[in-house]
mmCIF file of C-alpha atoms in Angstrom:
data_model
loop_
_atom_site.group_PDB
_atom_site.id
_atom_site.type_symbol
_atom_site.label_atom_id
_atom_site.label_comp_id
_atom_site.label_asym_id
_atom_site.label_seq_id
_atom_site.Cartn_x
_atom_site.Cartn_y
_atom_site.Cartn_z
ATOM 1 C CA MET D 1293 37.888 24.983 -72.417
ATOM 2 C CA ASN D 1294 38.196 28.161 -70.334
ATOM 3 C CA ALA D 1295 36.349 28.627 -67.033
ATOM 4 C CA ASP D 1296 33.609 30.567 -68.797
ATOM 5 C CA GLY D 1297 32.928 27.680 -71.173
ATOM 6 C CA HIS D 1298 34.548 29.228 -74.220
ATOM 7 C CA GLY D 1299 37.326 27.652 -76.267
ATOM 8 C CA GLU D 1300 41.022 28.302 -75.800
ATOM 9 C CA THR D 1301 42.179 31.850 -76.544
ATOM 10 C CA ILE D 1302 44.536 32.508 -79.460
ATOM 11 C CA ASP D 1303 47.200 34.769 -77.960
ATOM 12 C CA ALA D 1304 47.962 36.747 -81.119
ATOM 13 C CA THR D 1305 44.282 37.561 -81.625
ATOM 14 C CA ALA D 1306 43.897 38.550 -77.980
ATOM 15 C CA ARG D 1307 46.882 40.898 -78.238
ATOM 16 C CA SER D 1308 45.528 42.548 -81.391
ATOM 17 C CA LEU D 1309 42.176 43.094 -79.699
ATOM 18 C CA SER D 1310 43.940 44.554 -76.643
ATOM 19 C CA VAL D 1311 45.596 47.070 -78.944
ATOM 20 C CA LEU D 1312 42.258 47.888 -80.567
ATOM 21 C CA ASN D 1313 40.613 48.349 -77.166
ATOM 22 C CA VAL D 1314 43.211 50.975 -76.238
ATOM 23 C CA LEU D 1315 42.615 52.824 -79.506
ATOM 24 C CA ILE D 1316 38.836 52.654 -79.144
ATOM 25 C CA ASP D 1317 38.840 53.784 -75.508
ATOM 26 C CA THR D 1318 41.155 56.767 -76.127
ATOM 27 C CA PRO D 1319 39.583 59.860 -77.739
ATOM 28 C CA GLU D 1320 42.850 60.979 -79.390
ATOM 29 C CA PRO D 1321 45.329 59.089 -81.606
ATOM 30 C CA VAL D 1322 47.734 56.958 -79.545
ATOM 31 C CA GLY D 1323 51.416 56.188 -80.019
ATOM 32 C CA VAL D 1324 53.154 52.836 -79.741
ATOM 33 C CA THR D 1325 54.745 53.702 -76.381
ATOM 34 C CA GLU D 1326 51.399 54.500 -74.757
ATOM 35 C CA ILE D 1327 49.758 51.375 -76.192
ATOM 36 C CA ALA D 1328 52.639 49.281 -74.864
ATOM 37 C CA SER D 1329 52.266 50.759 -71.375
ATOM 38 C CA GLN D 1330 48.534 49.991 -71.310
ATOM 39 C CA THR D 1331 48.804 46.456 -72.672
ATOM 40 C CA ALA D 1332 52.017 45.240 -70.991
ATOM 41 C CA MET D 1333 53.479 44.412 -74.418
ATOM 42 C CA THR D 1334 56.851 45.427 -75.793
ATOM 43 C CA LYS D 1335 56.916 48.307 -78.248
ATOM 44 C CA SER D 1336 58.133 46.000 -81.011
ATOM 45 C CA THR D 1337 55.166 43.663 -80.436
ATOM 46 C CA VAL D 1338 52.726 46.575 -80.435
ATOM 47 C CA HIS D 1339 54.244 47.892 -83.660
ATOM 48 C CA LYS D 1340 53.692 44.544 -85.384
ATOM 49 C CA HIS D 1341 50.041 44.439 -84.305
ATOM 50 C CA VAL D 1342 49.163 48.038 -85.254
ATOM 51 C CA SER D 1343 50.939 47.619 -88.591
ATOM 52 C CA THR D 1344 48.931 44.473 -89.309
ATOM 53 C CA LEU D 1345 45.683 46.148 -88.254
ATOM 54 C CA ALA D 1346 46.497 49.148 -90.452
ATOM 55 C CA ASN D 1347 47.223 46.905 -93.439
ATOM 56 C CA LEU D 1348 43.855 45.183 -92.900
ATOM 57 C CA GLY D 1349 42.045 48.517 -92.773
ATOM 58 C CA TYR D 1350 41.043 48.529 -89.097
ATOM 59 C CA VAL D 1351 43.541 51.175 -87.936
ATOM 60 C CA THR D 1352 44.549 54.515 -89.446
ATOM 61 C CA LYS D 1353 48.005 56.015 -88.931
ATOM 62 C CA VAL D 1354 48.040 59.700 -87.975
ATOM 63 C CA GLY D 1355 51.627 60.926 -88.042
ATOM 64 C CA ARG D 1356 53.395 58.552 -85.661
ATOM 65 C CA GLN D 1357 50.184 57.651 -83.829
ATOM 66 C CA TYR D 1358 47.179 55.446 -84.531
ATOM 67 C CA GLU D 1359 43.384 55.561 -84.272
ATOM 68 C CA PRO D 1360 40.474 53.245 -85.238
ATOM 69 C CA SER D 1361 39.520 53.471 -88.904
ATOM 70 C CA ILE D 1362 36.138 54.304 -90.384
ATOM 71 C CA ARG D 1363 35.690 50.595 -91.094
ATOM 72 C CA PHE D 1364 34.275 50.242 -87.578
ATOM 73 C CA LEU D 1365 31.177 52.125 -88.761
ATOM 74 C CA ASP D 1366 30.429 49.176 -91.023
ATOM 75 C CA CYS D 1367 31.049 46.781 -88.129
ATOM 76 C CA ALA D 1368 28.656 48.750 -85.936
ATOM 77 C CA ARG D 1369 25.901 48.567 -88.524
ATOM 78 C CA ARG D 1370 26.156 44.774 -88.485
ATOM 79 C CA VAL D 1371 25.730 44.498 -84.716
ATOM 80 C CA GLN D 1372 23.072 47.104 -83.961
ATOM 81 C CA TRP D 1373 20.734 46.212 -81.138
ATOM 82 C CA ASP D 1374 17.472 44.528 -81.925
ATOM 83 C CA THR D 1375 15.046 47.361 -82.667
ATOM 84 C CA ASP D 1376 12.419 45.766 -80.430
ATOM 85 C CA LEU D 1377 14.766 45.896 -77.427
ATOM 86 C CA VAL D 1378 15.557 49.571 -77.979
ATOM 87 C CA ASP D 1379 11.889 50.411 -78.513
ATOM 88 C CA THR D 1380 10.926 48.558 -75.333
ATOM 89 C CA ALA D 1381 13.521 50.438 -73.286
ATOM 90 C CA ARG D 1382 12.919 53.899 -74.738
ATOM 91 C CA GLU D 1383 9.658 54.931 -73.030
ATOM 92 C CA PRO D 1384 10.426 53.805 -69.446
ATOM 93 C CA VAL D 1385 13.972 55.209 -69.646
ATOM 94 C CA ASP D 1386 12.753 58.536 -71.066
ATOM 95 C CA GLU D 1387 10.192 58.758 -68.260
ATOM 96 C CA LEU D 1388 12.833 57.897 -65.676
ATOM 97 C CA ALA D 1389 15.197 60.583 -66.983
ATOM 98 C CA ALA D 1390 12.414 63.168 -66.914
ATOM 99 C CA MET D 1391 11.340 62.273 -63.368
ATOM 100 C CA ALA D 1392 14.912 62.218 -62.076
ATOM 101 C CA ASN D 1393 16.007 65.195 -64.207
ATOM 102 C CA GLU D 1394 19.260 63.359 -64.848
ATOM 103 C CA VAL D 1395 20.887 61.037 -67.367
ATOM 104 C CA ALA D 1396 19.154 57.644 -67.380
ATOM 105 C CA GLY D 1397 19.843 54.511 -69.353
ATOM 106 C CA PHE D 1398 19.483 50.780 -69.800
ATOM 107 C CA VAL D 1399 22.461 48.459 -70.254
ATOM 108 C CA VAL D 1400 22.777 44.714 -70.685
ATOM 109 C CA GLU D 1401 25.598 42.310 -69.938
ATOM 110 C CA GLN D 1402 27.176 40.785 -73.004
ATOM 111 C CA ASN D 1403 30.301 38.617 -72.834
ATOM 112 C CA GLY D 1404 31.304 40.049 -69.474
ATOM 113 C CA VAL D 1405 30.898 43.745 -70.263
ATOM 114 C CA ALA D 1406 28.090 46.269 -69.888
ATOM 115 C CA VAL D 1407 26.737 47.549 -73.209
ATOM 116 C CA ASP D 1408 24.404 50.526 -73.560
ATOM 117 C CA VAL D 1409 21.052 49.721 -75.165
ATOM 118 C CA TYR D 1410 19.418 53.119 -74.706
ATOM 119 C CA CYS D 1411 20.345 56.357 -72.925
ATOM 120 C CA ALA D 1412 18.255 59.492 -72.287
ATOM 121 C CA ASP D 1413 20.195 62.667 -71.439
ATOM 122 C CA GLN D 1414 18.364 65.418 -69.580
ATOM 123 C CA TYR D 1415 21.350 67.791 -69.673
ATOM 124 C CA ALA D 1416 20.641 70.412 -72.318
ATOM 125 C CA SER D 1417 24.367 71.027 -72.815
ATOM 126 C CA GLY D 1418 24.915 67.467 -73.989
ATOM 127 C CA THR D 1419 28.340 67.499 -72.321
ATOM 128 C CA PHE D 1420 27.622 64.923 -69.623
ATOM 129 C CA PRO D 1421 29.930 61.899 -70.068
ATOM 130 C CA ALA D 1422 28.179 59.002 -71.771
ATOM 131 C CA TYR D 1423 27.969 55.624 -70.084
ATOM 132 C CA ASN D 1424 30.831 53.718 -71.679
ATOM 133 C CA THR D 1425 32.816 51.043 -69.906
ATOM 134 C CA ARG D 1426 34.170 47.628 -70.738
ATOM 135 C CA HIS D 1427 34.173 46.610 -67.079
ATOM 136 C CA LEU D 1428 31.335 45.792 -64.699
ATOM 137 C CA HIS D 1429 33.007 46.564 -61.367
ATOM 138 C CA CYS D 1430 33.329 50.334 -61.723
ATOM 139 C CA SER D 1431 29.773 51.603 -62.242
ATOM 140 C CA ALA D 1432 26.416 51.331 -60.517
ATOM 141 C CA ALA D 1433 24.921 49.557 -63.533
ATOM 142 C CA GLY D 1434 27.807 47.119 -63.786
ATOM 143 C CA LYS D 1435 27.751 46.309 -60.079
ATOM 144 C CA ALA D 1436 23.974 45.786 -60.181
ATOM 145 C CA ILE D 1437 24.530 43.293 -62.992
ATOM 146 C CA LEU D 1438 27.342 41.538 -61.116
ATOM 147 C CA ALA D 1439 25.124 41.240 -58.039
ATOM 148 C CA ALA D 1440 22.542 39.436 -60.193
ATOM 149 C CA LEU D 1441 25.109 37.005 -61.628
ATOM 150 C CA PRO D 1442 26.829 34.019 -59.978
ATOM 151 C CA ASN D 1443 29.958 34.869 -57.974
ATOM 152 C CA ASP D 1444 32.161 33.007 -60.450
ATOM 153 C CA ARG D 1445 31.399 35.712 -63.024
ATOM 154 C CA LEU D 1446 33.521 38.263 -61.148
ATOM 155 C CA GLU D 1447 36.345 39.718 -63.212
ATOM 156 C CA SER D 1448 39.863 38.669 -62.273
ATOM 157 C CA GLU D 1449 41.240 42.129 -63.090
ATOM 158 C CA LEU D 1450 39.696 45.205 -61.458
ATOM 159 C CA PRO D 1451 41.424 48.253 -62.972
ATOM 160 C CA ALA D 1452 40.986 51.662 -61.354
ATOM 161 C CA LEU D 1453 39.197 54.260 -63.479
ATOM 162 C CA THR D 1454 39.240 56.834 -60.664
ATOM 163 C CA PRO D 1455 40.740 56.931 -57.145
ATOM 164 C CA HIS D 1456 37.349 55.694 -55.882
ATOM 165 C CA THR D 1457 37.086 52.549 -58.048
ATOM 166 C CA ILE D 1458 36.914 49.284 -56.099
ATOM 167 C CA THR D 1459 39.972 47.258 -57.102
ATOM 168 C CA ASP D 1460 40.051 44.628 -54.340
ATOM 169 C CA GLY D 1461 38.136 41.399 -54.973
ATOM 170 C CA GLU D 1462 37.028 40.895 -51.363
ATOM 171 C CA GLU D 1463 35.866 44.495 -51.078
ATOM 172 C CA LEU D 1464 33.894 44.119 -54.307
ATOM 173 C CA GLN D 1465 32.290 40.904 -53.053
ATOM 174 C CA SER D 1466 31.177 42.695 -49.869
ATOM 175 C CA GLU D 1467 29.764 45.500 -52.000
ATOM 176 C CA LEU D 1468 27.787 43.007 -54.103
ATOM 177 C CA ASP D 1469 26.366 41.423 -50.940
ATOM 178 C CA ARG D 1470 25.127 44.864 -49.833
ATOM 179 C CA ILE D 1471 23.573 45.451 -53.257
ATOM 180 C CA ARG D 1472 21.685 42.142 -53.084
ATOM 181 C CA GLU D 1473 20.416 43.039 -49.619
ATOM 182 C CA ARG D 1474 19.144 46.548 -50.376
ATOM 183 C CA GLY D 1475 18.122 45.960 -54.010
ATOM 184 C CA PHE D 1476 20.093 48.742 -55.711
ATOM 185 C CA SER D 1477 23.670 49.757 -56.462
ATOM 186 C CA LEU D 1478 25.486 53.025 -55.733
ATOM 187 C CA ASP D 1479 28.503 54.404 -57.588
ATOM 188 C CA ARG D 1480 30.288 57.243 -55.791
ATOM 189 C CA GLN D 1481 32.638 58.633 -58.449
ATOM 190 C CA GLU D 1482 33.923 55.138 -59.233
ATOM 191 C CA GLN D 1483 33.573 55.363 -63.010
ATOM 192 C CA PHE D 1484 33.834 59.100 -63.684
ATOM 193 C CA ALA D 1485 35.313 61.790 -61.460
ATOM 194 C CA ALA D 1486 32.613 64.065 -59.993
ATOM 195 C CA VAL D 1487 29.799 61.769 -61.192
ATOM 196 C CA ASN D 1488 27.565 59.570 -59.022
ATOM 197 C CA SER D 1489 25.139 56.940 -60.282
ATOM 198 C CA VAL D 1490 22.472 54.558 -59.000
ATOM 199 C CA ALA D 1491 21.236 51.358 -60.672
ATOM 200 C CA VAL D 1492 18.842 48.440 -60.284
ATOM 201 C CA SER D 1493 19.179 45.139 -62.119
ATOM 202 C CA VAL D 1494 16.747 44.005 -64.824
ATOM 203 C CA GLU D 1495 16.580 40.219 -65.157
ATOM 204 C CA THR D 1496 14.700 38.022 -67.620
ATOM 205 C CA ASP D 1497 15.228 34.511 -68.963
ATOM 206 C CA SER D 1498 17.147 35.918 -71.936
ATOM 207 C CA LEU D 1499 19.205 38.780 -70.480
ATOM 208 C CA THR D 1500 20.715 40.383 -67.398
ATOM 209 C CA GLY D 1501 20.882 44.147 -67.462
ATOM 210 C CA ALA D 1502 20.424 47.247 -65.344
ATOM 211 C CA VAL D 1503 18.595 50.534 -65.464
ATOM 212 C CA TYR D 1504 20.573 53.483 -64.091
ATOM 213 C CA VAL D 1505 20.547 57.191 -63.291
ATOM 214 C CA SER D 1506 23.747 59.270 -63.346
ATOM 215 C CA GLY D 1507 24.351 62.842 -62.270
ATOM 216 C CA ARG D 1508 26.907 65.308 -60.973
ATOM 217 C CA ALA D 1509 28.168 64.227 -57.573
ATOM 218 C CA ASP D 1510 27.421 67.597 -55.981
ATOM 219 C CA GLU D 1511 23.769 67.361 -57.073
ATOM 220 C CA LEU D 1512 23.053 63.623 -56.971
ATOM 221 C CA SER D 1513 23.798 63.137 -53.278
ATOM 222 C CA GLY D 1514 22.280 62.686 -49.827
ATOM 223 C CA LYS D 1515 18.700 61.430 -49.484
ATOM 224 C CA ARG D 1516 18.026 62.023 -53.175
ATOM 225 C CA PHE D 1517 20.950 59.753 -54.085
ATOM 226 C CA GLU D 1518 20.325 57.031 -51.502
ATOM 227 C CA GLU D 1519 16.504 56.958 -51.286
ATOM 228 C CA ASN D 1520 14.546 58.990 -53.844
ATOM 229 C CA ILE D 1521 16.324 57.950 -57.051
ATOM 230 C CA PRO D 1522 16.538 54.272 -55.988
ATOM 231 C CA GLY D 1523 12.751 54.309 -55.552
ATOM 232 C CA LEU D 1524 12.283 55.575 -59.110
ATOM 233 C CA LEU D 1525 14.712 52.959 -60.394
ATOM 234 C CA LEU D 1526 12.971 50.073 -58.643
ATOM 235 C CA SER D 1527 9.721 51.065 -60.369
ATOM 236 C CA ALA D 1528 11.464 51.443 -63.739
ATOM 237 C CA SER D 1529 13.117 48.044 -63.315
ATOM 238 C CA ARG D 1530 9.757 46.372 -62.723
ATOM 239 C CA LEU D 1531 8.279 48.075 -65.799
ATOM 240 C CA LEU D 1532 11.199 47.025 -67.985
ATOM 241 C CA THR D 1533 11.211 43.464 -66.677
ATOM 242 C CA ASP D 1534 7.482 43.071 -67.352
ATOM 243 C CA ALA D 1535 7.827 44.585 -70.833
ATOM 244 C CA LEU D 1536 10.772 42.359 -71.764
ATOM 245 C CA GLU D 1537 9.299 39.066 -70.559
#
């Protein structure tokens, strides 16, 4: 068994999923060379995996590059969030976004990653980057979740998404201790360049999540960033926790 209690990993499956993760996380089609550089595989190994995935219908070839196929729409329909969970989160998150006049959302931890349940965007342009990360260490919401989990749940790899991302394990542990002490998490351009966020954990017997507010770093700053928004989030966290229990 692995340290997290799961069975032994099948290497070939893990490599195929690593390839898929690169394709899913990249907005444009990706070539074999780029996939190899991001997965630490040889180009010949990557070629075998993308060819297999294409033959199975999970990857589409675009010229000499690859992208996820439309089959993932069917996969998504099979794993949609429980409607009750989304409905429970919608009203408090909408109210939070309106009061903060920023993007607000609710995420939960699932298999070591943060997954969006519901997001309310107050930016009329709709161009604000959506919350989307497979790691917990690089966002306010993810760090709030990590602070609520046992220390042995820390990720072994801490990749940098921006120059401000915490990539040192000891530094991250110190950050989590500060979050536990003050009750909320701050993200200073650690996930997206020029974007700050604040989050508070939401904990019940059945889930560990976080409610967050994100905004442009030049606007979400100072007292508003460190005091006013955290106060709104603490109230929203209590409302969500009560509603989910």
